[in-house]
Short mmCIF file of C-alpha atoms in Angstrom, two decimals:
data_model
loop_
_atom_site.label_atom_id
_atom_site.label_comp_id
_atom_site.label_asym_id
_atom_site.label_seq_id
_atom_site.Cartn_x
_atom_site.Cartn_y
_atom_site.Cartn_z
CA GLN A 253 101.17 -45.14 -60.51
CA VAL A 254 98.77 -44.52 -63.39
CA ARG A 255 95.78 -42.25 -62.90
CA LEU A 256 92.99 -41.81 -65.41
CA ALA A 257 90.52 -38.97 -65.93
CA GLU A 258 87.65 -39.12 -68.41
CA SER A 259 85.80 -36.24 -70.04
CA GLY A 260 83.58 -35.56 -73.01
CA GLY A 261 80.32 -37.09 -71.92
CA GLY A 262 77.01 -35.36 -72.46
CA SER A 263 73.49 -35.64 -73.80
CA VAL A 264 72.79 -36.21 -77.47
CA GLN A 265 69.95 -37.39 -79.64
CA ALA A 266 69.99 -40.76 -81.32
CA GLY A 267 72.18 -40.70 -84.39
CA GLY A 268 74.49 -38.09 -82.91
CA SER A 269 78.16 -38.30 -81.99
CA LEU A 270 80.37 -37.76 -78.97
CA ARG A 271 84.10 -38.07 -78.39
CA LEU A 272 85.26 -39.18 -74.99
CA SER A 273 88.76 -38.48 -73.75
CA CYS A 274 90.82 -40.20 -71.10
CA VAL A 275 93.94 -38.45 -69.90
CA ALA A 276 96.52 -40.66 -68.23
CA SER A 277 99.08 -39.46 -65.75
CA GLY A 278 102.03 -41.51 -64.64
CA SER A 279 103.90 -44.17 -66.57
CA TYR A 280 101.56 -46.21 -68.72
CA ILE A 281 103.23 -46.50 -72.11
CA TYR A 282 104.52 -50.03 -72.02
CA THR A 283 104.62 -52.54 -74.82
CA TRP A 284 102.34 -54.84 -72.83
CA ALA A 285 99.85 -52.18 -71.71
CA CYS A 286 96.17 -52.28 -72.50
CA MET A 287 93.83 -49.29 -72.37
CA GLY A 288 90.11 -49.80 -72.51
CA TRP A 289 86.66 -48.25 -72.34
CA PHE A 290 83.82 -49.74 -70.36
CA ARG A 291 80.28 -48.60 -69.74
CA GLN A 292 77.57 -49.24 -67.21
CA ALA A 293 73.92 -48.61 -67.89
CA PRO A 294 71.50 -48.07 -65.00
CA GLY A 295 70.65 -51.37 -63.39
CA LYS A 296 73.13 -53.32 -65.50
CA GLU A 297 76.60 -54.69 -65.07
CA ARG A 298 79.61 -52.90 -66.43
CA GLU A 299 80.56 -54.11 -69.91
CA GLY A 300 83.61 -53.72 -72.10
CA VAL A 301 83.24 -51.45 -75.11
CA ALA A 302 86.66 -51.18 -76.74
CA SER A 303 90.33 -51.67 -75.97
CA PHE A 304 93.70 -50.73 -77.39
CA TYR A 305 96.91 -52.74 -76.97
CA ILE A 306 99.73 -50.23 -76.95
CA GLY A 307 102.51 -52.57 -78.05
CA SER A 308 100.85 -53.64 -81.29
CA GLY A 309 98.37 -50.82 -81.81
CA SER A 310 95.64 -53.44 -82.10
CA THR A 311 92.09 -52.44 -81.28
CA TYR A 312 89.21 -54.56 -80.08
CA TYR A 313 85.50 -53.84 -79.92
CA ALA A 314 82.34 -55.25 -78.45
CA ASP A 315 79.96 -56.46 -81.15
CA SER A 316 77.39 -53.89 -80.09
CA VAL A 317 79.64 -50.97 -81.07
CA LYS A 318 81.60 -52.30 -84.04
CA GLY A 319 81.41 -49.95 -86.97
CA ARG A 320 80.16 -47.10 -84.81
CA PHE A 321 82.86 -46.52 -82.17
CA THR A 322 86.56 -45.96 -82.69
CA ILE A 323 89.23 -46.15 -80.01
CA SER A 324 92.48 -44.29 -80.52
CA GLN A 325 95.54 -43.12 -78.64
CA ASP A 326 97.64 -39.99 -78.75
CA ASN A 327 100.81 -40.79 -76.85
CA ALA A 328 102.12 -37.23 -77.16
CA LYS A 329 99.09 -36.03 -75.21
CA ASN A 330 98.85 -39.05 -72.91
CA THR A 331 95.25 -39.30 -74.04
CA MET A 332 93.00 -42.08 -75.23
CA TYR A 333 89.83 -41.32 -77.16
CA LEU A 334 86.56 -43.02 -77.90
CA GLN A 335 84.81 -41.59 -80.93
CA MET A 336 81.18 -42.60 -80.79
CA ASN A 337 79.03 -42.18 -83.90
CA SER A 338 75.47 -43.20 -84.74
CA LEU A 339 74.64 -43.26 -81.07
CA LYS A 340 71.64 -45.23 -79.87
CA PRO A 341 69.59 -44.93 -76.68
CA GLU A 342 71.09 -48.24 -75.55
CA ASP A 343 74.52 -46.58 -75.53
CA THR A 344 73.42 -44.56 -72.52
CA GLY A 345 75.48 -45.09 -69.41
CA MET A 346 78.52 -44.13 -67.40
CA TYR A 347 81.68 -44.60 -69.44
CA TYR A 348 84.95 -45.49 -67.78
CA CYS A 349 88.46 -45.75 -69.07
CA ALA A 350 90.71 -48.39 -67.61
CA PHE A 351 94.25 -49.76 -67.80
CA PHE A 352 96.25 -52.89 -67.08
CA LEU A 353 99.54 -54.52 -67.97
CA GLY A 354 99.11 -57.87 -69.62
CA SER A 355 98.70 -59.82 -72.82
CA ALA A 356 97.04 -58.83 -76.05
CA THR A 357 94.74 -61.83 -75.63
CA SER A 358 93.50 -60.46 -72.34
CA CYS A 359 93.16 -57.02 -73.84
CA ALA A 360 90.99 -58.42 -76.62
CA SER A 361 88.74 -60.19 -74.13
CA LEU A 362 87.65 -56.95 -72.47
CA ARG A 363 87.22 -58.64 -69.10
CA GLU A 364 86.54 -56.15 -66.34
CA GLY A 365 88.57 -58.16 -63.85
CA ASP A 366 91.78 -57.78 -65.87
CA PHE A 367 91.78 -54.00 -65.64
CA ARG A 368 93.45 -52.69 -62.50
CA THR A 369 93.25 -48.93 -62.83
CA TRP A 370 90.01 -47.05 -63.43
CA GLY A 371 88.88 -43.50 -63.96
CA GLN A 372 85.86 -41.92 -62.30
CA GLY A 373 83.67 -42.07 -65.38
CA THR A 374 81.82 -39.66 -67.63
CA GLN A 375 78.08 -39.82 -68.26
CA VAL A 376 76.59 -40.34 -71.72
CA ALA A 377 72.87 -39.97 -72.33
CA VAL A 378 71.31 -40.71 -75.70
CA SER A 379 67.68 -39.79 -76.23
CA SER A 380 65.40 -41.21 -78.88
#
């Protein structure tokens, strides 16, 4: 059973950077595994931010974060990262890492319903 634990959230000013980490315990390194980051702003639905398909190393991003966020994986440390640069107030929210076993197509779609395992989240606040 895979368990996920996020860290690295905090408060920054617009234009700043944060790096989120997600440590995975249990067996999750499969060719057909997808790891992802989601966020939920106050009063809004949870949305996909970025995902990483372990088998191919392919990465996928929401349009709102392309060019600013980078998702990466360190298998030796069982850790996934989300480097967030040029942060904007609209990036504020609770950030969750998530995992599922499935296709690269599904991974690219960043559909919340595909992800079966979730962490508890880490809060990010960006002030203007």
